[in-house]
PDB file of C-alpha atoms in Angstrom:
ATOM      1  CA  MET A  82     -13.027  12.705  -7.792  1.00 41.00           C
ATOM      2  CA  ALA A  83     -15.716  14.720  -8.329  1.00 38.00           C
ATOM      3  CA  ALA A  84     -14.131  17.510  -6.757  1.00 39.00           C
ATOM      4  CA  LEU A  85     -11.247  17.545  -9.621  1.00 41.00           C
ATOM      5  CA  GLY A  86     -14.079  18.723 -12.128  1.00 39.00           C
ATOM      6  CA  GLY A  87     -16.370  21.835 -13.357  1.00 36.00           C
ATOM      7  CA  ASP A  88     -15.689  24.964 -11.695  1.00 37.00           C
ATOM      8  CA  GLY A  89     -12.660  25.689 -10.488  1.00 37.00           C
ATOM      9  CA  LEU A  90     -11.399  22.163  -8.345  1.00 34.00           C
ATOM     10  CA  ARG A  91     -12.113  23.169  -4.995  1.00 34.00           C
ATOM     11  CA  LEU A  92      -9.736  22.044  -2.089  1.00 36.00           C
ATOM     12  CA  LEU A  93     -10.274  20.024   0.950  1.00 35.00           C
ATOM     13  CA  SER A  94     -13.847  20.610   1.770  1.00 36.00           C
ATOM     14  CA  VAL A  95     -16.533  22.051  -0.711  1.00 33.00           C
ATOM     15  CA  SER A  96     -19.104  22.379   2.099  1.00 36.00           C
ATOM     16  CA  ARG A  97     -17.171  25.266   3.984  1.00 37.00           C
ATOM     17  CA  PRO A  98     -16.853  27.995   0.957  1.00 38.00           C
ATOM     18  CA  GLU A  99     -16.148  30.457   3.720  1.00 42.00           C
ATOM     19  CA  ARG A 100     -12.422  29.175   4.430  1.00 41.00           C
ATOM     20  CA  GLN A 101      -9.765  30.071   2.349  1.00 42.00           C
ATOM     21  CA  PRO A 102      -8.449  27.759  -0.389  1.00 41.00           C
ATOM     22  CA  GLU A 103      -5.255  25.847   1.093  1.00 41.00           C
ATOM     23  CA  SER A 104      -3.489  26.324  -1.985  1.00 42.00           C
ATOM     24  CA  ALA A 105      -3.744  30.144  -1.723  1.00 37.00           C
ATOM     25  CA  ALA A 106      -3.353  30.020   2.061  1.00 38.00           C
ATOM     26  CA  LEU A 107       0.461  28.319   1.424  1.00 43.00           C
ATOM     27  CA  GLY A 108       1.013  31.270  -1.136  1.00 45.00           C
ATOM     28  CA  GLY A 109       0.937  28.743  -4.453  1.00 50.00           C
ATOM     29  CA  PRO A 110      -1.398  28.673  -7.356  1.00 53.00           C
ATOM     30  CA  GLY A 111      -5.027  28.647  -8.182  1.00 55.00           C
ATOM     31  CA  PRO A 112      -6.843  25.309  -6.518  1.00 60.00           C
ATOM     32  CA  GLY A 113      -7.524  24.288  -9.773  1.00 67.00           C
ATOM     33  CA  LEU A 114      -3.892  24.212 -11.075  1.00 74.00           C
ATOM     34  CA  CYS A 115      -2.851  22.527  -7.411  1.00 81.00           C
ATOM     35  CA  CYS A 116      -4.990  19.814  -8.205  1.00 87.00           C
ATOM     36  CA  TRP A 117      -4.340  18.786 -11.662  1.00 89.00           C
ATOM     37  CA  VAL A 118      -0.732  19.369 -10.956  1.00 90.00           C
ATOM     38  CA  SER A 119      -1.328  16.564  -8.164  1.00 90.00           C
ATOM     39  CA  VAL A 120      -3.200  14.042 -10.027  1.00 90.00           C
ATOM     40  CA  PHE A 121      -1.002  14.328 -13.274  1.00 91.00           C
ATOM     41  CA  SER A 122       2.178  13.992 -10.679  1.00 92.00           C
ATOM     42  CA  CYS A 123       0.799  10.673  -9.185  1.00 92.00           C
ATOM     43  CA  LEU A 124      -0.293   9.546 -12.628  1.00 90.00           C
ATOM     44  CA  SER A 125       2.961  10.167 -13.825  1.00 91.00           C
ATOM     45  CA  LEU A 126       4.438   8.246 -11.063  1.00 93.00           C
ATOM     46  CA  ALA A 127       2.258   5.033 -11.322  1.00 90.00           C
ATOM     47  CA  CYS A 128       3.417   4.957 -14.875  1.00 88.00           C
ATOM     48  CA  SER A 129       6.496   5.211 -14.564  1.00 91.00           C
ATOM     49  CA  TYR A 130       6.469   2.402 -11.928  1.00 91.00           C
ATOM     50  CA  VAL A 131       4.705   0.115 -14.170  1.00 87.00           C
ATOM     51  CA  GLY A 132       7.089   1.122 -17.161  1.00 86.00           C
ATOM     52  CA  SER A 133      10.150  -0.173 -15.277  1.00 89.00           C
ATOM     53  CA  LEU A 134       9.030  -3.419 -15.390  1.00 84.00           C
ATOM     54  CA  TYR A 135       8.756  -3.652 -19.085  1.00 83.00           C
ATOM     55  CA  VAL A 136      12.123  -1.614 -20.332  1.00 86.00           C
ATOM     56  CA  TRP A 137      13.801  -5.458 -20.387  1.00 82.00           C
ATOM     57  CA  LYS A 138      12.570  -7.381 -23.290  1.00 80.00           C
ATOM     58  CA  SER A 139      12.484 -11.065 -22.880  1.00 78.00           C
ATOM     59  CA  GLU A 140      10.167 -14.012 -23.606  1.00 79.00           C
ATOM     60  CA  LEU A 141      10.266 -15.299 -20.234  1.00 82.00           C
ATOM     61  CA  PRO A 142       7.433 -15.385 -17.967  1.00 81.00           C
ATOM     62  CA  ARG A 143       7.530 -12.709 -14.805  1.00 82.00           C
ATOM     63  CA  ASP A 144       8.468 -15.522 -12.295  1.00 86.00           C
ATOM     64  CA  HIS A 145      11.720 -16.317 -13.927  1.00 90.00           C
ATOM     65  CA  PRO A 146      14.621 -15.288 -11.222  1.00 92.00           C
ATOM     66  CA  ALA A 147      16.237 -13.427 -14.419  1.00 91.00           C
ATOM     67  CA  VAL A 148      13.431 -11.487 -15.178  1.00 91.00           C
ATOM     68  CA  ILE A 149      12.826 -10.938 -11.576  1.00 93.00           C
ATOM     69  CA  LYS A 150      16.694  -9.709 -10.988  1.00 93.00           C
ATOM     70  CA  ARG A 151      16.083  -7.338 -13.998  1.00 93.00           C
ATOM     71  CA  ARG A 152      12.585  -5.847 -12.700  1.00 92.00           C
ATOM     72  CA  PHE A 153      14.435  -5.369  -9.268  1.00 94.00           C
ATOM     73  CA  THR A 154      16.802  -3.004 -10.625  1.00 94.00           C
ATOM     74  CA  SER A 155      14.642  -1.166 -12.564  1.00 94.00           C
ATOM     75  CA  VAL A 156      12.030  -0.710  -9.990  1.00 94.00           C
ATOM     76  CA  LEU A 157      14.706  -0.120  -7.494  1.00 96.00           C
ATOM     77  CA  VAL A 158      15.787   3.027  -9.573  1.00 95.00           C
ATOM     78  CA  VAL A 159      12.179   4.434 -10.261  1.00 94.00           C
ATOM     79  CA  SER A 160      11.425   3.907  -6.417  1.00 96.00           C
ATOM     80  CA  SER A 161      14.980   6.122  -6.059  1.00 95.00           C
ATOM     81  CA  LEU A 162      13.998   8.899  -7.893  1.00 95.00           C
ATOM     82  CA  SER A 163      10.193   9.393  -6.545  1.00 95.00           C
ATOM     83  CA  PRO A 164      10.525  11.297  -4.199  1.00 95.00           C
ATOM     84  CA  LEU A 165      12.185  14.160  -6.847  1.00 95.00           C
ATOM     85  CA  CYS A 166       8.411  14.011  -7.984  1.00 94.00           C
ATOM     86  CA  VAL A 167       7.514  15.394  -4.594  1.00 93.00           C
ATOM     87  CA  LEU A 168      10.072  17.805  -4.753  1.00 93.00           C
ATOM     88  CA  LEU A 169       9.066  18.768  -8.158  1.00 92.00           C
ATOM     89  CA  TRP A 170       5.264  19.147  -7.177  1.00 91.00           C
ATOM     90  CA  ARG A 171       6.335  21.563  -4.210  1.00 89.00           C
ATOM     91  CA  GLU A 172       7.768  23.796  -6.560  1.00 89.00           C
ATOM     92  CA  LEU A 173       5.033  23.738  -9.446  1.00 88.00           C
ATOM     93  CA  THR A 174       1.971  24.279  -6.633  1.00 86.00           C
ATOM     94  CA  GLY A 175       4.088  26.454  -4.123  1.00 85.00           C
ATOM     95  CA  ILE A 176       3.233  24.384  -1.293  1.00 84.00           C
ATOM     96  CA  GLN A 177       5.702  24.265   1.418  1.00 80.00           C
ATOM     97  CA  PRO A 178       4.883  21.560   4.018  1.00 79.00           C
ATOM     98  CA  GLY A 179       6.699  23.015   6.959  1.00 78.00           C
ATOM     99  CA  THR A 180       8.465  19.499   7.450  1.00 85.00           C
ATOM    100  CA  PRO A 181      11.492  17.971   5.706  1.00 91.00           C
ATOM    101  CA  LEU A 182      10.717  16.012   2.704  1.00 91.00           C
ATOM    102  CA  LEU A 183      11.454  12.815   4.439  1.00 93.00           C
ATOM    103  CA  THR A 184       9.633  13.324   7.395  1.00 94.00           C
ATOM    104  CA  LEU A 185       6.361  13.631   5.306  1.00 93.00           C
ATOM    105  CA  MET A 186       6.551  10.448   3.189  1.00 95.00           C
ATOM    106  CA  GLY A 187       6.882   8.701   6.740  1.00 95.00           C
ATOM    107  CA  PHE A 188      10.794   8.343   7.329  1.00 96.00           C
ATOM    108  CA  ARG A 189      11.335   9.598  10.776  1.00 94.00           C
ATOM    109  CA  LEU A 190      12.148   8.216  14.493  1.00 94.00           C
ATOM    110  CA  GLU A 191       9.451   9.565  16.410  1.00 93.00           C
ATOM    111  CA  GLY A 192       6.796   6.859  17.413  1.00 94.00           C
ATOM    112  CA  ILE A 193       8.676   4.026  15.096  1.00 96.00           C
ATOM    113  CA  PHE A 194       8.187   1.138  17.644  1.00 97.00           C
ATOM    114  CA  PRO A 195       4.601   1.727  17.724  1.00 97.00           C
ATOM    115  CA  ALA A 196       4.150   2.124  14.170  1.00 97.00           C
ATOM    116  CA  ALA A 197       6.344  -0.922  12.954  1.00 97.00           C
ATOM    117  CA  LEU A 198       4.373  -3.068  15.720  1.00 97.00           C
ATOM    118  CA  LEU A 199       0.465  -1.841  16.150  1.00 98.00           C
ATOM    119  CA  PRO A 200      -0.252  -2.011  12.531  1.00 98.00           C
ATOM    120  CA  LEU A 201       1.101  -5.369  12.155  1.00 97.00           C
ATOM    121  CA  LEU A 202      -1.050  -6.517  15.257  1.00 98.00           C
ATOM    122  CA  LEU A 203      -4.037  -5.187  13.871  1.00 98.00           C
ATOM    123  CA  THR A 204      -3.756  -7.040  10.505  1.00 98.00           C
ATOM    124  CA  MET A 205      -2.606 -10.488  11.869  1.00 97.00           C
ATOM    125  CA  ILE A 206      -5.731  -9.927  14.118  1.00 97.00           C
ATOM    126  CA  LEU A 207      -7.520  -9.389  11.045  1.00 97.00           C
ATOM    127  CA  PHE A 208      -6.083 -12.338   9.373  1.00 97.00           C
ATOM    128  CA  LEU A 209      -7.065 -14.410  12.422  1.00 96.00           C
ATOM    129  CA  GLY A 210      -9.196 -16.963  10.627  1.00 96.00           C
ATOM    130  CA  PRO A 211      -6.762 -17.456   7.711  1.00 95.00           C
ATOM    131  CA  LEU A 212      -4.014 -17.894  10.452  1.00 94.00           C
ATOM    132  CA  MET A 213      -5.832 -20.694  12.221  1.00 93.00           C
ATOM    133  CA  GLN A 214      -6.556 -22.282   8.914  1.00 92.00           C
ATOM    134  CA  LEU A 215      -2.681 -22.283   8.179  1.00 90.00           C
ATOM    135  CA  SER A 216      -2.090 -23.333  11.646  1.00 87.00           C
ATOM    136  CA  MET A 217      -4.670 -26.405  11.330  1.00 88.00           C
ATOM    137  CA  ASP A 218      -3.523 -27.754   7.754  1.00 87.00           C
ATOM    138  CA  CYS A 219       0.315 -27.520   8.650  1.00 80.00           C
ATOM    139  CA  PRO A 220       1.644 -30.888   9.816  1.00 73.00           C
ATOM    140  CA  CYS A 221       4.269 -29.434  12.179  1.00 72.00           C
ATOM    141  CA  ASP A 222       3.430 -28.317  15.466  1.00 68.00           C
ATOM    142  CA  LEU A 223       4.138 -24.982  16.970  1.00 64.00           C
ATOM    143  CA  ALA A 224       7.353 -25.620  18.328  1.00 69.00           C
ATOM    144  CA  ASP A 225       8.570 -26.975  15.333  1.00 69.00           C
ATOM    145  CA  GLY A 226       7.014 -24.157  13.147  1.00 68.00           C
ATOM    146  CA  LEU A 227       9.383 -21.696  15.354  1.00 69.00           C
ATOM    147  CA  LYS A 228      12.404 -23.602  14.979  1.00 72.00           C
ATOM    148  CA  VAL A 229      12.018 -23.526  11.232  1.00 71.00           C
ATOM    149  CA  VAL A 230      11.374 -19.700  10.915  1.00 70.00           C
ATOM    150  CA  LEU A 231      14.235 -18.919  13.220  1.00 75.00           C
ATOM    151  CA  ALA A 232      16.802 -20.979  11.640  1.00 80.00           C
ATOM    152  CA  PRO A 233      19.193 -19.075   9.707  1.00 83.00           C
ATOM    153  CA  ARG A 234      19.257 -21.560   6.948  1.00 84.00           C
ATOM    154  CA  SER A 235      15.347 -20.888   6.035  1.00 83.00           C
ATOM    155  CA  TRP A 236      16.218 -17.280   6.190  1.00 84.00           C
ATOM    156  CA  ALA A 237      19.359 -17.750   3.841  1.00 86.00           C
ATOM    157  CA  ARG A 238      17.127 -19.891   1.572  1.00 88.00           C
ATOM    158  CA  CYS A 239      14.411 -17.343   1.406  1.00 88.00           C
ATOM    159  CA  LEU A 240      17.020 -14.181   0.506  1.00 87.00           C
ATOM    160  CA  MET A 241      17.860 -16.691  -2.105  1.00 91.00           C
ATOM    161  CA  ASP A 242      14.707 -17.015  -3.614  1.00 93.00           C
ATOM    162  CA  MET A 243      14.125 -14.429  -6.013  1.00 94.00           C
ATOM    163  CA  ARG A 244      10.101 -14.654  -5.744  1.00 95.00           C
ATOM    164  CA  TRP A 245      10.247 -14.386  -1.795  1.00 95.00           C
ATOM    165  CA  LEU A 246      12.593 -11.412  -2.181  1.00 95.00           C
ATOM    166  CA  ARG A 247       9.704  -9.622  -4.519  1.00 95.00           C
ATOM    167  CA  ASN A 248       6.825 -10.584  -2.604  1.00 95.00           C
ATOM    168  CA  GLN A 249       8.220  -9.751   0.800  1.00 96.00           C
ATOM    169  CA  VAL A 250      10.663  -7.174   0.526  1.00 96.00           C
ATOM    170  CA  ILE A 251      10.732  -5.278  -2.909  1.00 96.00           C
ATOM    171  CA  ALA A 252       7.358  -5.213  -3.736  1.00 94.00           C
ATOM    172  CA  PRO A 253       6.179  -3.986  -0.450  1.00 96.00           C
ATOM    173  CA  LEU A 254       8.963  -1.339  -0.149  1.00 97.00           C
ATOM    174  CA  THR A 255       8.774   0.323  -3.522  1.00 96.00           C
ATOM    175  CA  GLU A 256       5.061   0.397  -3.879  1.00 94.00           C
ATOM    176  CA  GLU A 257       4.127   1.613  -0.619  1.00 96.00           C
ATOM    177  CA  LEU A 258       7.369   4.109  -1.074  1.00 97.00           C
ATOM    178  CA  VAL A 259       5.479   4.981  -4.512  1.00 95.00           C
ATOM    179  CA  PHE A 260       1.880   4.736  -3.652  1.00 93.00           C
ATOM    180  CA  ARG A 261       1.662   6.079  -0.385  1.00 95.00           C
ATOM    181  CA  ALA A 262       4.519   7.799   0.889  1.00 96.00           C
ATOM    182  CA  CYS A 263       4.840   9.792  -2.329  1.00 95.00           C
ATOM    183  CA  MET A 264       1.143  10.318  -3.825  1.00 94.00           C
ATOM    184  CA  LEU A 265      -0.486  11.155  -0.119  1.00 95.00           C
ATOM    185  CA  PRO A 266       1.540  14.230   0.648  1.00 93.00           C
ATOM    186  CA  MET A 267       0.524  15.428  -3.034  1.00 93.00           C
ATOM    187  CA  LEU A 268      -3.045  14.478  -2.884  1.00 92.00           C
ATOM    188  CA  ALA A 269      -4.098  15.475   0.690  1.00 90.00           C
ATOM    189  CA  PRO A 270      -3.904  19.183   0.066  1.00 87.00           C
ATOM    190  CA  CYS A 271      -6.077  19.076  -3.028  1.00 86.00           C
ATOM    191  CA  THR A 272      -8.604  16.102  -1.990  1.00 87.00           C
ATOM    192  CA  GLY A 273      -8.440  16.456   1.734  1.00 88.00           C
ATOM    193  CA  LEU A 274      -7.236  13.572   4.041  1.00 90.00           C
ATOM    194  CA  GLY A 275     -10.787  11.725   4.176  1.00 90.00           C
ATOM    195  CA  PRO A 276     -11.177  11.356   0.008  1.00 91.00           C
ATOM    196  CA  ALA A 277      -6.955  10.871  -0.437  1.00 91.00           C
ATOM    197  CA  VAL A 278      -7.429   7.610   1.163  1.00 93.00           C
ATOM    198  CA  PHE A 279      -9.487   6.425  -1.634  1.00 91.00           C
ATOM    199  CA  THR A 280      -8.601   8.284  -4.440  1.00 89.00           C
ATOM    200  CA  CYS A 281      -4.963   6.888  -3.747  1.00 87.00           C
ATOM    201  CA  PRO A 282      -5.633   3.264  -4.220  1.00 83.00           C
ATOM    202  CA  LEU A 283      -7.166   3.703  -7.322  1.00 85.00           C
ATOM    203  CA  PHE A 284      -3.579   4.515  -9.074  1.00 83.00           C
ATOM    204  CA  PHE A 285      -2.420   1.250  -7.006  1.00 77.00           C
ATOM    205  CA  GLY A 286      -4.947  -0.769  -8.617  1.00 72.00           C
ATOM    206  CA  VAL A 287      -4.802   0.277 -11.797  1.00 71.00           C
ATOM    207  CA  ALA A 288      -1.122  -0.428 -11.967  1.00 67.00           C
ATOM    208  CA  HIS A 289      -1.518  -3.916 -11.376  1.00 63.00           C
ATOM    209  CA  PHE A 290      -3.629  -4.181 -14.562  1.00 63.00           C
ATOM    210  CA  HIS A 291      -0.389  -4.372 -16.365  1.00 60.00           C
ATOM    211  CA  HIS A 292      -0.497  -8.529 -15.251  1.00 60.00           C
ATOM    212  CA  ILE A 293      -3.154  -8.835 -18.083  1.00 63.00           C
ATOM    213  CA  PHE A 294      -0.855  -8.739 -20.930  1.00 60.00           C
ATOM    214  CA  GLU A 295       1.601 -10.971 -19.470  1.00 64.00           C
ATOM    215  CA  GLN A 296      -1.175 -13.690 -18.848  1.00 62.00           C
ATOM    216  CA  LEU A 297      -2.602 -13.183 -22.537  1.00 57.00           C
ATOM    217  CA  ARG A 298       0.860 -13.080 -23.911  1.00 61.00           C
ATOM    218  CA  PHE A 299       1.702 -16.655 -22.401  1.00 58.00           C
ATOM    219  CA  ARG A 300      -2.024 -17.727 -22.389  1.00 59.00           C
ATOM    220  CA  GLN A 301      -2.385 -18.818 -19.184  1.00 62.00           C
ATOM    221  CA  SER A 302      -6.158 -19.204 -18.627  1.00 65.00           C
ATOM    222  CA  SER A 303      -9.006 -18.336 -21.112  1.00 70.00           C
ATOM    223  CA  VAL A 304      -9.738 -14.200 -21.915  1.00 66.00           C
ATOM    224  CA  GLY A 305     -12.768 -14.284 -19.698  1.00 68.00           C
ATOM    225  CA  SER A 306     -11.012 -15.928 -16.627  1.00 73.00           C
ATOM    226  CA  ILE A 307      -8.030 -13.381 -17.091  1.00 66.00           C
ATOM    227  CA  PHE A 308     -10.103 -10.601 -16.786  1.00 67.00           C
ATOM    228  CA  LEU A 309     -12.266 -11.341 -14.787  1.00 78.00           C
ATOM    229  CA  SER A 310      -9.043 -12.275 -12.367  1.00 73.00           C
ATOM    230  CA  ALA A 311      -8.152  -8.801 -13.290  1.00 69.00           C
ATOM    231  CA  ALA A 312     -10.878  -7.037 -11.795  1.00 77.00           C
ATOM    232  CA  PHE A 313     -10.994  -9.072  -8.826  1.00 78.00           C
ATOM    233  CA  GLN A 314      -7.146  -8.068  -8.370  1.00 78.00           C
ATOM    234  CA  PHE A 315      -8.100  -4.392  -8.781  1.00 79.00           C
ATOM    235  CA  SER A 316     -10.980  -4.456  -6.302  1.00 84.00           C
ATOM    236  CA  TYR A 317      -8.891  -6.276  -3.783  1.00 86.00           C
ATOM    237  CA  THR A 318      -5.782  -4.158  -4.136  1.00 86.00           C
ATOM    238  CA  ALA A 319      -7.782  -0.844  -4.322  1.00 87.00           C
ATOM    239  CA  VAL A 320      -9.475  -2.069  -0.660  1.00 91.00           C
ATOM    240  CA  PHE A 321      -5.909  -3.207   0.770  1.00 93.00           C
ATOM    241  CA  GLY A 322      -4.459   0.208  -0.597  1.00 92.00           C
ATOM    242  CA  ALA A 323      -7.178   2.410   0.848  1.00 94.00           C
ATOM    243  CA  TYR A 324      -6.090   0.443   4.106  1.00 96.00           C
ATOM    244  CA  THR A 325      -2.469   1.330   4.044  1.00 96.00           C
ATOM    245  CA  ALA A 326      -3.090   4.803   3.100  1.00 96.00           C
ATOM    246  CA  PHE A 327      -5.139   4.983   6.598  1.00 96.00           C
ATOM    247  CA  LEU A 328      -2.624   3.511   8.022  1.00 97.00           C
ATOM    248  CA  PHE A 329       0.058   6.077   6.791  1.00 97.00           C
ATOM    249  CA  ILE A 330      -2.065   8.791   7.576  1.00 95.00           C
ATOM    250  CA  ARG A 331      -2.787   7.686  11.181  1.00 95.00           C
ATOM    251  CA  THR A 332       0.867   6.940  11.941  1.00 96.00           C
ATOM    252  CA  GLY A 333       2.836   9.186   9.806  1.00 95.00           C
ATOM    253  CA  HIS A 334       5.056   6.451   9.156  1.00 97.00           C
ATOM    254  CA  LEU A 335       5.866   4.328   6.141  1.00 97.00           C
ATOM    255  CA  ILE A 336       7.235   1.172   8.249  1.00 97.00           C
ATOM    256  CA  GLY A 337       3.709   0.003   9.349  1.00 97.00           C
ATOM    257  CA  PRO A 338       2.327  -0.025   5.877  1.00 97.00           C
ATOM    258  CA  VAL A 339       5.242  -1.826   4.251  1.00 98.00           C
ATOM    259  CA  LEU A 340       5.328  -4.499   7.043  1.00 98.00           C
ATOM    260  CA  CYS A 341       1.441  -5.063   6.402  1.00 98.00           C
ATOM    261  CA  HIS A 342       2.175  -5.330   2.621  1.00 97.00           C
ATOM    262  CA  SER A 343       4.676  -7.883   3.257  1.00 97.00           C
ATOM    263  CA  PHE A 344       2.710 -10.043   5.698  1.00 97.00           C
ATOM    264  CA  CYS A 345      -0.577  -9.746   3.171  1.00 96.00           C
ATOM    265  CA  ASN A 346       1.718 -10.795   0.659  1.00 94.00           C
ATOM    266  CA  TYR A 347       2.945 -13.933   2.376  1.00 93.00           C
ATOM    267  CA  MET A 348      -0.864 -14.513   3.568  1.00 93.00           C
ATOM    268  CA  GLY A 349      -2.627 -14.261  -0.088  1.00 91.00           C
ATOM    269  CA  PHE A 350      -6.490 -13.736  -0.021  1.00 90.00           C
ATOM    270  CA  PRO A 351      -8.313 -15.838   2.464  1.00 91.00           C
ATOM    271  CA  ALA A 352      -9.384 -19.022   1.360  1.00 89.00           C
ATOM    272  CA  VAL A 353     -12.839 -18.458   2.507  1.00 89.00           C
ATOM    273  CA  CYS A 354     -14.155 -21.466  -0.118  1.00 89.00           C
ATOM    274  CA  ALA A 355     -11.835 -24.121   1.612  1.00 91.00           C
ATOM    275  CA  ALA A 356     -12.605 -22.769   5.006  1.00 91.00           C
ATOM    276  CA  LEU A 357     -16.483 -23.648   4.372  1.00 92.00           C
ATOM    277  CA  GLU A 358     -15.541 -27.335   3.079  1.00 92.00           C
ATOM    278  CA  HIS A 359     -12.923 -27.646   6.106  1.00 91.00           C
ATOM    279  CA  PRO A 360     -13.143 -30.663   8.532  1.00 91.00           C
ATOM    280  CA  GLN A 361     -13.167 -28.323  11.225  1.00 92.00           C
ATOM    281  CA  ARG A 362     -15.662 -25.588   9.727  1.00 93.00           C
ATOM    282  CA  ARG A 363     -17.336 -24.172  12.856  1.00 94.00           C
ATOM    283  CA  PRO A 364     -14.225 -23.160  14.587  1.00 93.00           C
ATOM    284  CA  LEU A 365     -12.525 -21.926  11.501  1.00 95.00           C
ATOM    285  CA  LEU A 366     -15.467 -19.886  10.642  1.00 95.00           C
ATOM    286  CA  ALA A 367     -15.747 -18.609  14.436  1.00 96.00           C
ATOM    287  CA  GLY A 368     -12.199 -17.312  13.996  1.00 96.00           C
ATOM    288  CA  TYR A 369     -12.742 -15.510  10.744  1.00 97.00           C
ATOM    289  CA  ALA A 370     -15.966 -13.697  12.225  1.00 97.00           C
ATOM    290  CA  LEU A 371     -14.048 -13.458  15.469  1.00 98.00           C
ATOM    291  CA  GLY A 372     -10.884 -11.600  13.540  1.00 97.00           C
ATOM    292  CA  VAL A 373     -13.310  -8.892  11.479  1.00 97.00           C
ATOM    293  CA  GLY A 374     -14.934  -8.157  14.768  1.00 98.00           C
ATOM    294  CA  LEU A 375     -12.015  -7.418  16.758  1.00 98.00           C
ATOM    295  CA  PHE A 376     -10.305  -5.895  13.767  1.00 98.00           C
ATOM    296  CA  LEU A 377     -13.242  -3.409  13.486  1.00 97.00           C
ATOM    297  CA  LEU A 378     -13.161  -2.934  17.181  1.00 98.00           C
ATOM    298  CA  LEU A 379      -9.107  -2.129  17.281  1.00 98.00           C
ATOM    299  CA  LEU A 380      -8.857  -0.311  14.370  1.00 97.00           C
ATOM    300  CA  GLN A 381      -9.233   3.349  15.891  1.00 95.00           C
ATOM    301  CA  PRO A 382      -7.697   2.434  19.106  1.00 96.00           C
ATOM    302  CA  LEU A 383      -4.597   0.963  17.549  1.00 97.00           C
ATOM    303  CA  THR A 384      -4.018   3.450  15.287  1.00 96.00           C
ATOM    304  CA  ASP A 385      -4.938   6.268  17.740  1.00 95.00           C
ATOM    305  CA  PRO A 386      -2.557   9.583  16.427  1.00 93.00           C
ATOM    306  CA  LYS A 387      -1.540   9.997  20.237  1.00 93.00           C
ATOM    307  CA  LEU A 388       0.697   6.777  19.862  1.00 95.00           C
ATOM    308  CA  TYR A 389       2.936   8.316  17.231  1.00 95.00           C
ATOM    309  CA  GLY A 390       3.609  11.839  17.856  1.00 90.00           C
ATOM    310  CA  SER A 391       2.723  14.856  15.463  1.00 87.00           C
ATOM    311  CA  LEU A 392       1.634  13.885  12.082  1.00 90.00           C
ATOM    312  CA  PRO A 393       3.153  15.146   8.922  1.00 90.00           C
ATOM    313  CA  LEU A 394       0.204  15.467   6.853  1.00 90.00           C
ATOM    314  CA  CYS A 395      -1.694  16.632   9.460  1.00 88.00           C
ATOM    315  CA  VAL A 396       0.387  19.391  10.205  1.00 84.00           C
ATOM    316  CA  LEU A 397       0.741  20.484   6.261  1.00 82.00           C
ATOM    317  CA  LEU A 398      -3.046  20.765   6.785  1.00 81.00           C
ATOM    318  CA  GLU A 399      -3.177  22.620   9.585  1.00 77.00           C
ATOM    319  CA  GLN A 400      -0.800  24.690   7.787  1.00 70.00           C
ATOM    320  CA  ALA A 401      -3.065  25.324   5.150  1.00 62.00           C
ATOM    321  CA  GLY A 402      -6.162  25.799   7.515  1.00 61.00           C
ATOM    322  CA  ASP A 403      -7.661  22.600   7.810  1.00 61.00           C
ATOM    323  CA  SER A 404      -7.628  21.831  11.572  1.00 55.00           C
ATOM    324  CA  GLU A 405     -10.792  19.625  11.646  1.00 56.00           C
ATOM    325  CA  ALA A 406      -9.340  16.697   9.617  1.00 69.00           C
ATOM    326  CA  PRO A 407     -10.976  13.912  11.419  1.00 81.00           C
ATOM    327  CA  LEU A 408      -7.997  10.988  10.637  1.00 87.00           C
ATOM    328  CA  CYS A 409      -5.717  13.277  12.623  1.00 87.00           C
ATOM    329  CA  SER A 410      -7.867  12.817  15.684  1.00 81.00           C
TER     330      SER A 410
END
């Protein structure tokens, strides 16, 4: 974000001043205006998303089914209208992506099957240790577990559970739509793909600070613990946001980040402390280390853009004259 201050807000790369700025190459306004419009649009989206959660006045906690149902309504309305912000950004900046808006936002059929399966597989590899821990602590064997997972009654119970719907369906879908599919196309022409991966999650992380007010309101813990938890959540969500932004850019699809988001919501943050005190600590810690090692080893191959066809954001930057974006190859 340092590129957004000072003398002119250069686009994409300040290390190659001989190249024409992207906004000018696309027939838009000056680079400074383009960047400020992009940042303001992203900030407006983030505020609208969080603000929609509080249009309903209630004395009930956030996990109450009535509160969850009302928030479903407002957040789905905001998310459905979020592409209009991208349209407005396009008109204000004069940037013409050269691809349909929905394609730019990751709604496309080309390469959809690998885009759905490979990022989720990669994320499950990262969670190899926690998955082993879950398996060790589960009282049922694998066959019984699969029967429960595949049973229609189990899915029916899940679909009737408002918290499950929020954590596994609505939150992943709407958050990835707003904070990745809408924000990344607006930020990329300003900052470049690499900086956008780390800039976009800042909006996502800050958006989770609203939990502080609810925790303070219901006095769920001490003030110090609440703010410490909020700082940890900001860090975790920012790192996770950078990961799903990376997946969105490298695959050009929204479905992969949504599925990974849902999986991570189900798993939660890895219980490392519990693993250190587990009766089978050594194989469990080996699983943690193996998962991280395999994740780093397979991160590039499993997100190779060649597996997913042409990438809309990369096409956008190629039109802007940046054919050397490292995330596009």
